[in-house]
Structure formats: structure tokens, C-alpha cells
Amino acid sequence: MPTFVYMTSCDGCGHCVDICPSDIMHIDPTYRRAYNIEPDMCWECYSCVKACPQNAIDARGYADFAPLGHSVRVRRDEEKGTISWRVKFRNGTEKNFLSPITTKPWGTGYPELKDEPAPSNEMRDSQHLYSEPKYIRMDDGDVHTLESNKLKMKLGVYY
Amino acid sequence: MACETIVEDSIDILVVGGGLGGSGAAWEARFWGQDKKIVVAEKANIDRSGAVAQGLYAINCYMGTRWGENNPEDHVRYARIDLMGMVREDLLFDMARHVDSTVHQFEDWGLPIMKNPKTGNYLREGRWQIMIHGESYKPIVAEAAKKSADKIYNRICVTHLLLDDAKDNRIAGAVGFNVRTGNYHVFKSKTVVVAAGGASNIFKPRSVGEGAGRVWYAPWSSGSAYGLMINAGAKMTQMENRIVLARFKDGYGPVGAYFLHLKTYTQNCNGEEYESKWFPELQKMVGKEYLDPELSHRTHRPIPTCLRNHAIINEVNAGRGPIHMVTMKAFQDPHLEEVGWENFLGMTVGQAVLWAATDVDPKSENPELTTSEPYVMGSHATGAGGWASGPEDISPPEYFWGYNRMMTIEGLFGAGDAVGGTPHAFSSGSFTEGRLAAKAACKYIDDGKAEGIRINDQQVQDRKEEIFAPMERYKIYRNEIVAGTVSPSYINPKQGLDRLQKLMDEYCGGVTVSYMTNEKLLNIGLKKLKIMEEDLESIAAKDIHELLRAWELKHRHRTAECVTQHTLFRKETRWPGYYYRGDAMKLDDKNWHVLTVSRRDPETGEYTMEKAPCYHLVGDEEEKAAKKKAPAKKRA
């Protein structure tokens, strides 16, 4: 397929259509449910699988090299900040994995740049980016220059 | 189809593409341009777009200056030797000196970075790589861009850059269409940061049919960074420097963490180490300067990636494939086994799916490796892209025309895959380049360089007709035939892509010819690409989705043409293992220790090729010191 949608689980909400980076999850006009219109442009990135509230989307390996009878299922939970995977082999072996996806409540760790004190002309003319130099070394060190690193430019070569 | 024209006027900074590079630009622009209007146009949904859509398990560019690990010049030395001497050292040094601050921000935003339990430092995968739980890397970074920008337009495929009618060679915005509504979008902007993607799928993929999308680099990376800039007349560099990846076979699972962290290694079908066997012959081709295994051993300077590919390619051609990754030992450790699997699940789920489907458990079976089809990009271990100005405090005159990361078109900036000569930037470096470009773009506007921009209605109207022409063509000719896809009057985007991939593969050094080409083949390739360009005028799209594919193909085609021109110009094999010029097999430092630069004249379609000097801003003290400490032993 590689992603496909179970007819009985999909309610046509369109979350997968909204998120698919390849623009290949579409709503079928007859059944009003989602499906993958272009499997050969699917990357198996699982963005749609993770986004589906009904767990209606799954993937199977590409037909040109992957036999049937396997599954890799996922559940991503933004509130808990975790993602869990269940890998089922063709021969029945099962492996489970759980990883964190964030260390903070979702979307809270960002400063408001528009409310930061406006950068001075000196900062504009310097090589600093926002939050630098502190954020480079987390101390008072400045950005590196050729001079500060005791480097000399060698001549260029034209032939 | 009745589509509206939507004009977004008075934009200060238009960011084209919302991947890691574009997100960095959108984020940083707000600080330096607190009063400025910042708009992002993204082809997909910024929450999951770009090459990092499904996640990453490592940040591949982090100096660790904070922990006393590396300085920027160390990274320049590393990237320079990995790219066989050919990089823009000013851009690399600049990216490297800022990249740590980017990574420290990511951690503040909630990105789980693994720590070394003994030292408390970030857990290293290799000298430049740190390990993360990065499934949500892109959504976390996208959140920052969304917070900063005035507006994010999702689902806009940007097809052309707009040029100023008041002043030659100055940017005025961009146009495109909404892939859901079909609306025509006009963005009038003082500056544009091109942060679109490099090119996957311009060479024939190894997989066929349904599996054609299981490529290494995202199939939605359609070379738009290059298509947009080349068509506008920007100069390009290093476009011949395509990349071939050694990956787990069929799934394209990454090998970095396996080699570096899990300490796995490769062997041929007989269980033998094969790599070093190819080095003596190869050394005759590239010279000791680029391949000196003894020196590499002493300095921990890695053997260039392309040369290691060369060994795999030749071993397989000699009939001693498949190449296996020896995972069975490492995977007996349950912790390492977990790292191995999570490495895929966090960034290449398809590899896990494949192993589950084929009952390959790396704990009990060593999986196969292979080399991929070639890709054209500017941020991985390769440096294709636009010819950009460097920072004022570092760059020599030939590399500097006023604003950091500004292309040869005024007001046009680049980040990530768009910038040439800055390999090994990866995700964090691309984001950093976006930040640098955004700051420079704000300065450009504040300096009054974008005053008096004028866009005449004709330019806007002409582009509109051009963009929607494939749908018009379909409407006119679809009833000429009974049904199906075979028409004497048009080809569809899939048919066009098949043709492009076949000709690039056969004439420009793809998989089926073992990455080999020569002058004759390249000239035939160029001729076929020219004819294909005529056929692209006859491309038909039955709906807006196919219109998206049609424009992706046009960008891919333009990228492919530029790659072929550059490959023809550089009469040497600079990167054996990425591609070979059969008629110029030796690396030729005497004539080609230079950067290649091209410009396509937008009026005539002619390419002008030139050489630019390769400046070494950073010395090779590291190697000299290592040589001094451990002089080479005479062999018996």
C-alpha cells in the first residue's frame, strides 16, 4: 500500500489528510473515508498513522520486497509525552518499545521573541544571533572568529 | 475550475519551505524584525514537513564547545576531508560557531536529548553526533516557527520566485498554488528565504512499483530549492556533488548509530573485512592527501564517506556481495538492541516494517547493506546548492557581497539544502543557517535595500497561466482518447518522472551503471533533458494533486539539468563512490582544486560555467600535531 485505512474504523475526520507530508491521504468521495491515493509516493513516515484518532490507519511493507503477515503499530501521546511501538514479525515474534517525545508540557518551552527587549544596533552589527553568546557556551564566551581562534586565511586557488 | 487569486502584500520576509531551515528562519526573524511581517509558505503541513517529518534519532552536527569537546575549526577540517577538500570554509565555520546555541535552544523547548550518565554531557554517538529521542523533533521545532511568524500558509506549492520590475536582479516575492483549494497565491515580499528541499527521486530508485517511494531522502523533497533559484537566475555551486548512501538494504535504515554507537562493522559474503583491500588502488586514484589510512588512524580523521562507498561498490561488483552489517554481537546486549530498534522507529519506520515482514532479527541474523541511488542535497554529507555570500568577518572578497547567506540575486537568501558548499550541517545546521539568513534579511531591509520594489500585473498574470496550464491541457485533450493514460497530446507527471529517472540513471551515473558516466553520455543526457523540457510544456494534470506532482517534476528536471551540466564541467572524479567520470578517473588537484559555479540565463536557458577559488581558512594543525606525536613507522 504502504499505508492503508480500515473501512470499518475510519470516520472520515481528515486528520490524516491534514498532516500527510506527501499529499497522498485523501477522502474517497463515495465512502467518505480516507485512503492512500498514491502508494508509490508514500514514505511510510507514519505521520498519518500517529495522527489518526480512530487508529484506523496502518502500514504494510512495500509489495516489491516485503511479504505479508507483519505489523508495526504505534501510539503517540502528547499529554504523557510518550510514544509506544509494537513490532510483530511474520513468525510471531513481538517486540515493544517506549520512548519519550518531549520533556515539557507540549508547547510551553518557548520565549516570546516579540516581547524581548529590541536588539541594539551594536547587536545588529555583531555576529550574534538571538540568545548568543550565552547559548553557545552557556557562559560568557563570545562567538568564534578566525582571529579569536588564532587562524589565518590561506590563499585561494584558481587554475 | 474557478480558483481565486489571493495576494499577500507587504511581506518583509517570506520563508519558502517550513522544514528545519525554514523553521529556523521564521523563528529568528521575529527577534531581529520585531515590527516585520514574516510569512511562511509550506507545501505540506509545517507540523510534519521536510526531511525530519518522521523524526530523527540523532543531531548530527553539535560541537560541544560548552563541554570543551570541539571548536568550529575542528568541524571545518572534518567536513573538508570528508568532501575531498571541497567546501566553503567560511560558511562552514560560521554555521559551526552558532550551531551549539541552536541545539541548546532545542533542549529548552522540550527535545529529549540523551545524557552520558558518567559525565552529564550530551550522549555522543560520534565526534559530531549526539543522541536524542527525536520522534517529535519536527513538531517541537515547528512550534517555534508558528510562534514567531505572522502567518503560516500550509499546502502552498511555491512554483516561481518573483523578480522586481524596478531594479534588475532583485527579488520581489514568490507565487504558487494551494494544493487543496487550487487558489493562486501571490506573495509580494521584500526578501525571500529559500529553505525548500533538495532532490530525491531524480535518479531511478532501486525499488520498483509500490516500493518506489521507499527511498532514503523524503520523496516530497523535489529539488524545489534548486528549481526555484536556478529558474530565477541565481548562481549555483557543487551541483555535481550528488550523494550515495550506504544503508540497510531496501528499508534505507540509517547506519550512523550502528557504526558509531553500537560499534557494528561490515563484512563481505565470506565474512571477510574488505574495505582496506580496496584502499591501495584507490589511493593511486585520489592521492595520499585524501586517503591515508595510517594518518586517519592517528588523527581519528575518518576515511571520506565516498571512498568507503567505493569499497562497497567494488566488492559487490567483484561478486563478493552481499555486504553484511555485523549486528549479532552488539544486539546480545539488551540495551544496545533497544537503541538499534528505536533508532529506526524514531526516524526510518520503514526499516522496522521490512525486518518484521522478512523475519530479520538483527540479534540472530546480520542484515544486508547496500548503496542507495544518488541524491542531490546541500545539508547531509554533500554540498550542492546556491552560491551564497558568507559572513563579513570571515569571508574573502570572492565569497562576500554584503549579506550573510544572500544568493547572487539581491534579497534572495537561503538555508539548509539551498546553500551550496556547507555539507554536514544536517538538521541543527540547517536550522542555524535559517537563523543566520533571517538576521541578514532583516539587516538588508533596514539598510533600505528593498525600497521601491515594483511588480507589474503582467508578471503575475503570466505566472498564473503558466502554473495552471497542465490542468487546462488535460481539460482540452482528455476527450481525444477513450480512456486511460496513453495520449498523443500529453504525458502525465508519473510518466515524466519515469523518463527523468531513466535518463539520469543511464546517462548521469545512477545505480544501474554503477554510478559511472563520461562526457559522451552526459552530452546525450543533456540533449534528452532538453527534449524532455519541451515535453514538460505538454504535461497534463487531471486534478490539483497532479498539478503538484507536475511542478515537483519541473523542479526536479531543472535540478537534474544543472547536475548534468556540472558533472560535464568537472573533468575529474572528485568523489569516487558518489560518481565516476569514466573518461577522467583520477582526482586532478592540479586543475580541479576549485569550486564549480554555474548560472543559467533565464532568457536563453544557456548555462555559463566557471571555477571559483577554494579558500582554506582553517589550517591542518590537527594533523600536523598528530604526525609529530606519532611519526609513521617504517613498514618491514
Short mmCIF file of N, CA and C in Angstrom, two decimals, chain A residues 1 17-24 37-47 50 60-65 67 70 72 76 83 85 88-91 95 97-104 106 109-113 116 118-119 123-130 132 135-138 144-145 149 152-159, chain B residues 27-28 31-32 34 44-45 48 54 66 71-73 97-98 101 104-105 108-110 112 133 135-136 139-140 143-144 147 155 180 207-211 213-216 218-220 250 337 341-342 345 349-350 353-361 392-393 398 435 439 443 446 494 545 549 589-590 593-594 613 615-617:
data_model
loop_
_atom_site.label_atom_id
_atom_site.label_comp_id
_atom_site.label_asym_id
_atom_site.label_seq_id
_atom_site.Cartn_x
_atom_site.Cartn_y
_atom_site.Cartn_z
N MET A 1 0.81 -1.23 0.00
CA MET A 1 0.00 0.00 0.00
C MET A 1 0.84 1.29 0.00
N VAL A 17 -5.44 13.52 6.27
CA VAL A 17 -5.38 14.37 5.08
C VAL A 17 -4.64 15.67 5.43
N ASP A 18 -4.92 16.15 6.64
CA ASP A 18 -4.33 17.40 7.10
C ASP A 18 -2.82 17.28 7.29
N ILE A 19 -2.35 16.14 7.73
CA ILE A 19 -0.95 16.04 8.15
C ILE A 19 -0.03 15.44 7.09
N CYS A 20 -0.53 14.64 6.16
CA CYS A 20 0.36 13.88 5.25
C CYS A 20 1.34 14.80 4.50
N PRO A 21 2.65 14.59 4.69
CA PRO A 21 3.63 15.46 4.02
C PRO A 21 3.65 15.28 2.51
N SER A 22 3.12 14.15 2.02
CA SER A 22 3.22 13.86 0.59
C SER A 22 1.90 14.13 -0.14
N ASP A 23 0.90 14.64 0.58
CA ASP A 23 -0.41 14.96 0.00
C ASP A 23 -1.07 13.74 -0.63
N ILE A 24 -0.92 12.58 0.01
CA ILE A 24 -1.50 11.39 -0.62
C ILE A 24 -2.64 10.76 0.17
N ILE A 37 -3.94 7.65 -1.94
CA ILE A 37 -4.19 7.68 -3.40
C ILE A 37 -2.93 7.37 -4.21
N GLU A 38 -1.75 7.36 -3.59
CA GLU A 38 -0.52 7.22 -4.38
C GLU A 38 0.55 6.48 -3.59
N PRO A 39 0.36 5.17 -3.39
CA PRO A 39 1.27 4.41 -2.52
C PRO A 39 2.74 4.54 -2.92
N ASP A 40 3.01 4.73 -4.21
CA ASP A 40 4.42 4.79 -4.61
C ASP A 40 5.05 6.15 -4.32
N MET A 41 4.33 7.07 -3.71
CA MET A 41 4.94 8.30 -3.22
C MET A 41 4.81 8.37 -1.69
N CYS A 42 4.55 7.23 -1.05
CA CYS A 42 4.43 7.15 0.41
C CYS A 42 5.78 6.73 0.99
N TRP A 43 6.17 7.38 2.06
CA TRP A 43 7.49 7.15 2.66
C TRP A 43 7.40 6.25 3.88
N GLU A 44 6.18 5.81 4.21
CA GLU A 44 5.96 5.10 5.48
C GLU A 44 6.46 5.95 6.64
N CYS A 45 6.17 7.25 6.61
CA CYS A 45 6.67 8.12 7.69
C CYS A 45 5.79 8.02 8.92
N TYR A 46 4.61 7.41 8.77
CA TYR A 46 3.70 7.17 9.89
C TYR A 46 3.06 8.44 10.45
N SER A 47 3.21 9.58 9.76
CA SER A 47 2.58 10.80 10.26
C SER A 47 1.06 10.62 10.34
N LYS A 50 0.05 8.12 13.17
CA LYS A 50 0.12 8.73 14.50
C LYS A 50 -1.01 9.72 14.73
N ARG A 60 1.64 -1.58 5.67
CA ARG A 60 2.29 -2.87 5.44
C ARG A 60 3.46 -2.62 4.51
N GLY A 61 4.47 -3.49 4.58
CA GLY A 61 5.68 -3.28 3.78
C GLY A 61 5.36 -3.24 2.30
N TYR A 62 6.25 -2.64 1.52
CA TYR A 62 6.05 -2.49 0.08
C TYR A 62 6.02 -3.85 -0.61
N ALA A 63 5.06 -3.98 -1.53
CA ALA A 63 4.83 -5.28 -2.16
C ALA A 63 6.03 -5.78 -2.95
N ASP A 64 6.92 -4.88 -3.42
CA ASP A 64 8.02 -5.36 -4.25
C ASP A 64 9.14 -6.02 -3.45
N PHE A 65 9.10 -5.91 -2.11
CA PHE A 65 10.12 -6.66 -1.36
C PHE A 65 9.66 -7.19 -0.01
N PRO A 67 7.07 -9.42 2.30
CA PRO A 67 5.95 -10.38 2.36
C PRO A 67 4.87 -9.92 3.37
N HIS A 70 2.96 -9.15 8.80
CA HIS A 70 3.71 -8.44 9.83
C HIS A 70 2.92 -7.21 10.24
N VAL A 72 3.61 -3.12 12.36
CA VAL A 72 4.32 -2.20 13.25
C VAL A 72 3.29 -1.15 13.68
N ARG A 76 1.02 7.44 19.90
CA ARG A 76 1.75 8.64 20.32
C ARG A 76 0.85 9.47 21.22
N ILE A 83 5.79 7.84 23.24
CA ILE A 83 5.37 7.11 22.04
C ILE A 83 5.67 5.63 22.28
N TRP A 85 5.61 1.61 20.60
CA TRP A 85 5.63 0.85 19.35
C TRP A 85 5.47 -0.64 19.65
N LYS A 88 5.45 -6.61 15.27
CA LYS A 88 5.13 -8.04 15.18
C LYS A 88 5.74 -8.61 13.91
N PHE A 89 6.62 -9.62 14.10
CA PHE A 89 7.27 -10.27 12.96
C PHE A 89 6.28 -11.23 12.29
N ARG A 90 6.63 -11.58 11.08
CA ARG A 90 5.88 -12.58 10.31
C ARG A 90 5.81 -13.91 11.06
N ASN A 91 6.91 -14.24 11.79
CA ASN A 91 6.95 -15.52 12.51
C ASN A 91 6.35 -15.42 13.91
N LYS A 95 8.06 -7.39 19.61
CA LYS A 95 8.96 -6.51 20.36
C LYS A 95 8.21 -5.22 20.67
N PHE A 97 8.44 -1.21 22.39
CA PHE A 97 9.35 -0.11 22.74
C PHE A 97 8.56 1.11 23.20
N LEU A 98 9.14 1.84 24.14
CA LEU A 98 8.50 3.06 24.63
C LEU A 98 9.56 4.15 24.75
N SER A 99 9.29 5.32 24.16
CA SER A 99 10.27 6.42 24.21
C SER A 99 9.57 7.72 24.59
N PRO A 100 10.34 8.65 25.19
CA PRO A 100 9.77 9.98 25.42
C PRO A 100 9.76 10.78 24.13
N ILE A 101 8.82 11.70 24.00
CA ILE A 101 8.83 12.57 22.82
C ILE A 101 9.05 14.03 23.21
N THR A 102 8.90 14.35 24.48
CA THR A 102 9.19 15.70 24.93
C THR A 102 9.50 15.67 26.42
N THR A 103 10.17 16.71 26.90
CA THR A 103 10.48 16.75 28.33
C THR A 103 9.62 17.80 29.03
N LYS A 104 8.78 18.52 28.25
CA LYS A 104 7.99 19.60 28.83
C LYS A 104 6.54 19.46 28.41
N TRP A 106 3.48 20.08 26.38
CA TRP A 106 3.58 20.39 24.96
C TRP A 106 3.48 21.89 24.68
N GLY A 109 7.81 25.57 26.24
CA GLY A 109 9.20 25.99 26.49
C GLY A 109 9.72 27.15 25.66
N TYR A 110 8.82 27.89 25.00
CA TYR A 110 9.30 28.89 24.04
C TYR A 110 9.14 30.32 24.57
N PRO A 111 10.19 31.13 24.50
CA PRO A 111 10.03 32.54 24.85
C PRO A 111 9.28 33.29 23.74
N GLU A 112 8.70 34.42 24.09
CA GLU A 112 8.04 35.27 23.08
C GLU A 112 9.08 36.25 22.53
N LEU A 113 9.54 36.03 21.33
CA LEU A 113 10.60 36.89 20.79
C LEU A 113 10.13 38.32 20.56
N GLU A 116 10.77 40.34 23.67
CA GLU A 116 12.15 40.51 24.14
C GLU A 116 12.56 41.96 23.94
N ALA A 118 14.21 45.00 22.40
CA ALA A 118 14.64 45.12 21.00
C ALA A 118 16.16 45.09 20.92
N PRO A 119 16.70 44.40 19.93
CA PRO A 119 18.16 44.33 19.81
C PRO A 119 18.76 45.70 19.51
N MET A 123 24.25 45.02 18.60
CA MET A 123 23.93 43.60 18.42
C MET A 123 23.66 43.29 16.94
N ARG A 124 22.96 44.22 16.29
CA ARG A 124 22.66 44.01 14.87
C ARG A 124 23.94 43.90 14.04
N ASP A 125 24.93 44.71 14.41
CA ASP A 125 26.18 44.71 13.65
C ASP A 125 27.12 43.58 14.04
N SER A 126 26.83 42.95 15.17
CA SER A 126 27.72 41.86 15.62
C SER A 126 27.37 40.56 14.90
N GLN A 127 28.10 39.52 15.21
CA GLN A 127 27.82 38.21 14.62
C GLN A 127 26.82 37.42 15.45
N HIS A 128 26.31 37.99 16.53
CA HIS A 128 25.43 37.25 17.43
C HIS A 128 24.06 36.98 16.84
N LEU A 129 23.55 35.82 17.17
CA LEU A 129 22.15 35.53 16.91
C LEU A 129 21.39 35.71 18.23
N TYR A 130 20.08 35.54 18.18
CA TYR A 130 19.28 35.64 19.40
C TYR A 130 19.83 34.67 20.47
N GLU A 132 22.55 34.62 21.89
CA GLU A 132 24.01 34.45 21.91
C GLU A 132 24.66 35.70 22.49
N TYR A 135 24.23 31.30 24.81
CA TYR A 135 23.72 29.98 24.47
C TYR A 135 24.70 29.10 23.69
N ILE A 136 25.81 29.70 23.29
CA ILE A 136 26.79 28.86 22.59
C ILE A 136 27.58 28.05 23.62
N ARG A 137 28.10 28.77 24.60
CA ARG A 137 28.96 28.09 25.58
C ARG A 137 28.30 28.02 26.94
N MET A 138 27.11 28.63 27.04
CA MET A 138 26.40 28.72 28.32
C MET A 138 27.29 29.40 29.37
N HIS A 144 32.99 32.72 17.95
CA HIS A 144 34.34 32.50 17.42
C HIS A 144 34.57 33.34 16.18
N THR A 145 35.80 33.83 16.03
CA THR A 145 36.21 34.46 14.78
C THR A 145 37.49 33.76 14.36
N ASN A 149 40.29 32.40 17.23
CA ASN A 149 40.74 31.01 17.20
C ASN A 149 42.14 30.87 16.60
N LYS A 152 44.60 31.82 10.36
CA LYS A 152 44.94 32.73 9.28
C LYS A 152 44.42 32.17 7.97
N MET A 153 43.87 33.08 7.16
CA MET A 153 43.34 32.64 5.90
C MET A 153 44.46 32.32 4.93
N LYS A 154 44.35 31.17 4.27
CA LYS A 154 45.33 30.86 3.23
C LYS A 154 44.79 31.36 1.90
N LEU A 155 45.64 31.47 0.93
CA LEU A 155 45.20 31.97 -0.36
C LEU A 155 44.29 30.98 -1.07
N GLY A 156 43.40 31.53 -1.86
CA GLY A 156 42.55 30.69 -2.68
C GLY A 156 43.31 30.21 -3.90
N VAL A 157 42.75 29.25 -4.59
CA VAL A 157 43.45 28.70 -5.73
C VAL A 157 42.57 28.77 -6.97
N TYR A 158 43.04 29.44 -8.00
CA TYR A 158 42.40 29.38 -9.32
C TYR A 158 43.31 28.59 -10.23
N TYR A 159 42.77 27.81 -11.08
CA TYR A 159 43.61 27.16 -12.09
C TYR A 159 43.15 27.61 -13.46
N TRP B 27 11.71 31.56 13.02
CA TRP B 27 11.92 31.79 14.45
C TRP B 27 12.81 33.02 14.69
N GLU B 28 13.96 33.03 14.06
CA GLU B 28 14.95 34.08 14.33
C GLU B 28 14.51 35.44 13.79
N PHE B 31 12.97 38.02 16.19
CA PHE B 31 13.80 38.77 17.15
C PHE B 31 14.42 40.00 16.50
N TRP B 32 14.97 39.82 15.30
CA TRP B 32 15.65 40.94 14.64
C TRP B 32 14.67 41.84 13.91
N GLN B 34 11.21 42.72 14.90
CA GLN B 34 10.02 42.63 15.76
C GLN B 34 8.81 43.31 15.13
N ALA B 44 3.52 21.25 2.58
CA ALA B 44 2.73 20.26 3.33
C ALA B 44 2.13 20.96 4.56
N ASN B 45 2.22 20.30 5.70
CA ASN B 45 1.79 20.91 6.96
C ASN B 45 3.05 21.04 7.80
N ARG B 48 4.57 18.45 10.27
CA ARG B 48 5.28 17.25 9.80
C ARG B 48 5.68 17.49 8.35
N GLN B 54 9.34 12.44 9.95
CA GLN B 54 9.06 11.29 10.81
C GLN B 54 9.97 11.22 12.03
N ARG B 66 30.71 23.98 24.74
CA ARG B 66 30.37 24.14 26.15
C ARG B 66 31.07 23.11 27.03
N ASN B 71 35.93 22.76 18.63
CA ASN B 71 35.76 24.13 18.16
C ASN B 71 35.32 24.12 16.70
N PRO B 72 34.79 25.26 16.23
CA PRO B 72 34.30 25.29 14.84
C PRO B 72 35.34 24.84 13.82
N GLU B 73 36.61 25.23 14.03
CA GLU B 73 37.61 24.87 13.01
C GLU B 73 37.83 23.36 12.93
N ARG B 97 30.05 27.74 14.42
CA ARG B 97 30.22 28.54 15.64
C ARG B 97 28.88 28.92 16.27
N HIS B 98 27.78 28.77 15.49
CA HIS B 98 26.47 29.10 16.04
C HIS B 98 25.62 27.88 16.38
N SER B 101 24.29 26.89 19.97
CA SER B 101 23.23 27.68 20.58
C SER B 101 21.87 27.21 20.10
N HIS B 104 21.08 24.00 22.08
CA HIS B 104 20.71 24.31 23.47
C HIS B 104 19.29 24.86 23.53
N GLN B 105 18.90 25.61 22.50
CA GLN B 105 17.50 26.07 22.43
C GLN B 105 16.54 24.90 22.30
N ASP B 108 15.79 23.42 25.51
CA ASP B 108 14.87 24.27 26.28
C ASP B 108 13.42 24.10 25.82
N TRP B 109 13.25 23.81 24.55
CA TRP B 109 11.90 23.68 24.01
C TRP B 109 11.27 22.31 24.31
N GLY B 110 12.05 21.41 24.88
CA GLY B 110 11.49 20.13 25.28
C GLY B 110 12.02 18.92 24.53
N PRO B 112 13.96 15.82 23.94
CA PRO B 112 14.71 14.94 24.85
C PRO B 112 16.08 14.57 24.28
N HIS B 133 15.90 11.46 21.67
CA HIS B 133 14.63 10.79 21.40
C HIS B 133 13.86 11.75 20.51
N GLU B 135 11.49 11.52 17.95
CA GLU B 135 10.27 11.29 17.16
C GLU B 135 9.52 12.59 16.93
N SER B 136 9.53 13.47 17.91
CA SER B 136 8.76 14.72 17.80
C SER B 136 9.63 15.94 17.52
N PRO B 139 7.73 18.45 15.07
CA PRO B 139 6.65 19.22 15.71
C PRO B 139 7.17 20.22 16.76
N ILE B 140 8.23 19.85 17.48
CA ILE B 140 8.79 20.76 18.50
C ILE B 140 9.38 22.00 17.84
N GLU B 143 6.71 24.30 16.23
CA GLU B 143 6.02 25.12 17.23
C GLU B 143 6.71 26.49 17.37
N ALA B 144 8.03 26.47 17.31
CA ALA B 144 8.79 27.72 17.41
C ALA B 144 8.51 28.63 16.21
N LYS B 147 5.08 30.13 16.45
CA LYS B 147 5.03 31.18 17.45
C LYS B 147 5.57 32.51 16.92
N ARG B 155 0.19 23.90 2.76
CA ARG B 155 -0.33 23.38 1.49
C ARG B 155 -0.21 24.35 0.32
N ARG B 180 -4.90 22.24 -2.09
CA ARG B 180 -6.23 21.77 -1.67
C ARG B 180 -7.35 22.57 -2.33
N SER B 207 14.09 0.44 -5.76
CA SER B 207 12.83 -0.29 -5.66
C SER B 207 11.95 0.04 -6.86
N VAL B 208 11.01 -0.86 -7.11
CA VAL B 208 10.12 -0.65 -8.25
C VAL B 208 8.67 -0.69 -7.79
N GLY B 209 7.78 -0.22 -8.63
CA GLY B 209 6.34 -0.28 -8.35
C GLY B 209 6.00 0.43 -7.06
N GLU B 210 5.21 -0.25 -6.23
CA GLU B 210 4.75 0.34 -4.98
C GLU B 210 5.91 0.85 -4.12
N GLY B 211 7.04 0.13 -4.20
CA GLY B 211 8.17 0.47 -3.33
C GLY B 211 8.96 1.69 -3.77
N GLY B 213 8.54 4.64 -3.50
CA GLY B 213 8.58 5.71 -2.50
C GLY B 213 9.49 5.40 -1.33
N ARG B 214 9.93 4.13 -1.23
CA ARG B 214 10.81 3.78 -0.11
C ARG B 214 12.24 4.17 -0.46
N VAL B 215 12.45 5.46 -0.56
CA VAL B 215 13.79 5.97 -0.85
C VAL B 215 14.40 6.46 0.46
N TRP B 216 15.67 6.85 0.39
CA TRP B 216 16.29 7.29 1.64
C TRP B 216 15.83 8.69 2.04
N ALA B 218 13.35 12.00 1.77
CA ALA B 218 11.89 12.06 1.62
C ALA B 218 11.45 12.24 0.16
N PRO B 219 10.46 11.45 -0.29
CA PRO B 219 10.01 11.57 -1.69
C PRO B 219 9.39 12.93 -1.99
N TRP B 220 8.99 13.68 -0.96
CA TRP B 220 8.42 15.01 -1.22
C TRP B 220 9.52 16.08 -1.34
N ASP B 250 16.95 -2.10 1.18
CA ASP B 250 15.52 -1.94 0.94
C ASP B 250 14.80 -0.97 1.88
N GLU B 337 20.43 -3.40 21.83
CA GLU B 337 19.37 -3.88 20.94
C GLU B 337 18.22 -2.85 20.89
N TRP B 341 16.79 -0.69 17.61
CA TRP B 341 15.41 -0.66 17.11
C TRP B 341 14.81 0.74 17.20
N GLU B 342 15.04 1.40 18.33
CA GLU B 342 14.44 2.74 18.49
C GLU B 342 15.03 3.73 17.49
N LEU B 345 12.70 3.27 14.65
CA LEU B 345 11.33 3.70 14.93
C LEU B 345 11.26 5.22 15.05
N VAL B 349 10.87 4.32 10.04
CA VAL B 349 9.99 3.22 10.47
C VAL B 349 9.99 2.11 9.44
N GLY B 350 10.11 2.49 8.16
CA GLY B 350 10.06 1.50 7.09
C GLY B 350 11.06 0.37 7.26
N VAL B 353 9.54 -2.05 9.65
CA VAL B 353 8.47 -2.77 8.96
C VAL B 353 9.07 -3.88 8.10
N LEU B 354 10.14 -3.54 7.39
CA LEU B 354 10.77 -4.52 6.49
C LEU B 354 11.31 -5.72 7.27
N TRP B 355 12.02 -5.46 8.36
CA TRP B 355 12.59 -6.57 9.13
C TRP B 355 11.50 -7.43 9.75
N ALA B 356 10.42 -6.79 10.19
CA ALA B 356 9.30 -7.57 10.73
C ALA B 356 8.69 -8.43 9.63
N ALA B 357 8.61 -7.87 8.43
CA ALA B 357 7.99 -8.59 7.31
C ALA B 357 8.85 -9.75 6.84
N THR B 358 10.16 -9.61 6.95
CA THR B 358 11.05 -10.63 6.39
C THR B 358 11.70 -11.49 7.49
N ASP B 359 11.21 -11.30 8.71
CA ASP B 359 11.73 -12.07 9.85
C ASP B 359 13.24 -11.92 10.03
N VAL B 360 13.73 -10.72 9.77
CA VAL B 360 15.14 -10.47 10.03
C VAL B 360 15.26 -9.83 11.42
N ASP B 361 15.78 -10.59 12.36
CA ASP B 361 16.04 -10.03 13.68
C ASP B 361 17.55 -9.86 13.79
N GLU B 392 30.61 38.67 7.15
CA GLU B 392 31.57 39.72 6.84
C GLU B 392 32.91 39.58 7.57
N ASP B 393 32.91 38.94 8.74
CA ASP B 393 34.17 38.88 9.50
C ASP B 393 35.07 37.72 9.07
N GLU B 398 35.87 37.11 -2.77
CA GLU B 398 35.10 36.33 -3.75
C GLU B 398 33.88 35.67 -3.12
N ARG B 435 18.50 30.75 10.74
CA ARG B 435 18.62 31.88 11.68
C ARG B 435 19.56 32.95 11.12
N LYS B 439 18.49 36.88 10.07
CA LYS B 439 19.10 38.09 10.63
C LYS B 439 19.62 38.98 9.50
N LYS B 443 18.53 42.89 8.24
CA LYS B 443 19.52 43.95 8.04
C LYS B 443 19.40 44.55 6.63
N ASP B 446 16.48 46.81 6.69
CA ASP B 446 16.76 48.01 7.49
C ASP B 446 17.75 48.94 6.80
N LYS B 494 3.61 11.25 -13.63
CA LYS B 494 4.27 9.98 -13.31
C LYS B 494 5.11 9.51 -14.50
N HIS B 545 -3.89 17.69 -7.25
CA HIS B 545 -2.82 16.85 -6.75
C HIS B 545 -1.80 16.55 -7.86
N ARG B 549 2.31 17.41 -8.49
CA ARG B 549 3.34 16.50 -8.99
C ARG B 549 4.00 17.06 -10.26
N ASP B 589 43.95 17.33 -8.68
CA ASP B 589 44.05 18.52 -7.84
C ASP B 589 44.68 19.70 -8.57
N LYS B 590 45.51 19.39 -9.54
CA LYS B 590 46.21 20.45 -10.24
C LYS B 590 45.22 21.36 -10.98
N HIS B 593 41.23 21.73 -8.10
CA HIS B 593 41.06 22.06 -6.69
C HIS B 593 40.33 23.40 -6.61
N VAL B 594 39.11 23.39 -7.11
CA VAL B 594 38.31 24.62 -7.24
C VAL B 594 36.84 24.27 -7.02
N PRO B 613 37.67 30.10 -6.55
CA PRO B 613 38.76 29.60 -5.71
C PRO B 613 38.24 28.86 -4.48
N TYR B 615 39.11 28.47 -0.93
CA TYR B 615 39.93 29.05 0.13
C TYR B 615 39.98 28.13 1.33
N HIS B 616 41.19 27.97 1.85
CA HIS B 616 41.31 27.21 3.10
C HIS B 616 41.55 28.19 4.23
N LEU B 617 40.50 28.48 4.96
CA LEU B 617 40.59 29.44 6.05
C LEU B 617 41.16 28.79 7.29
#
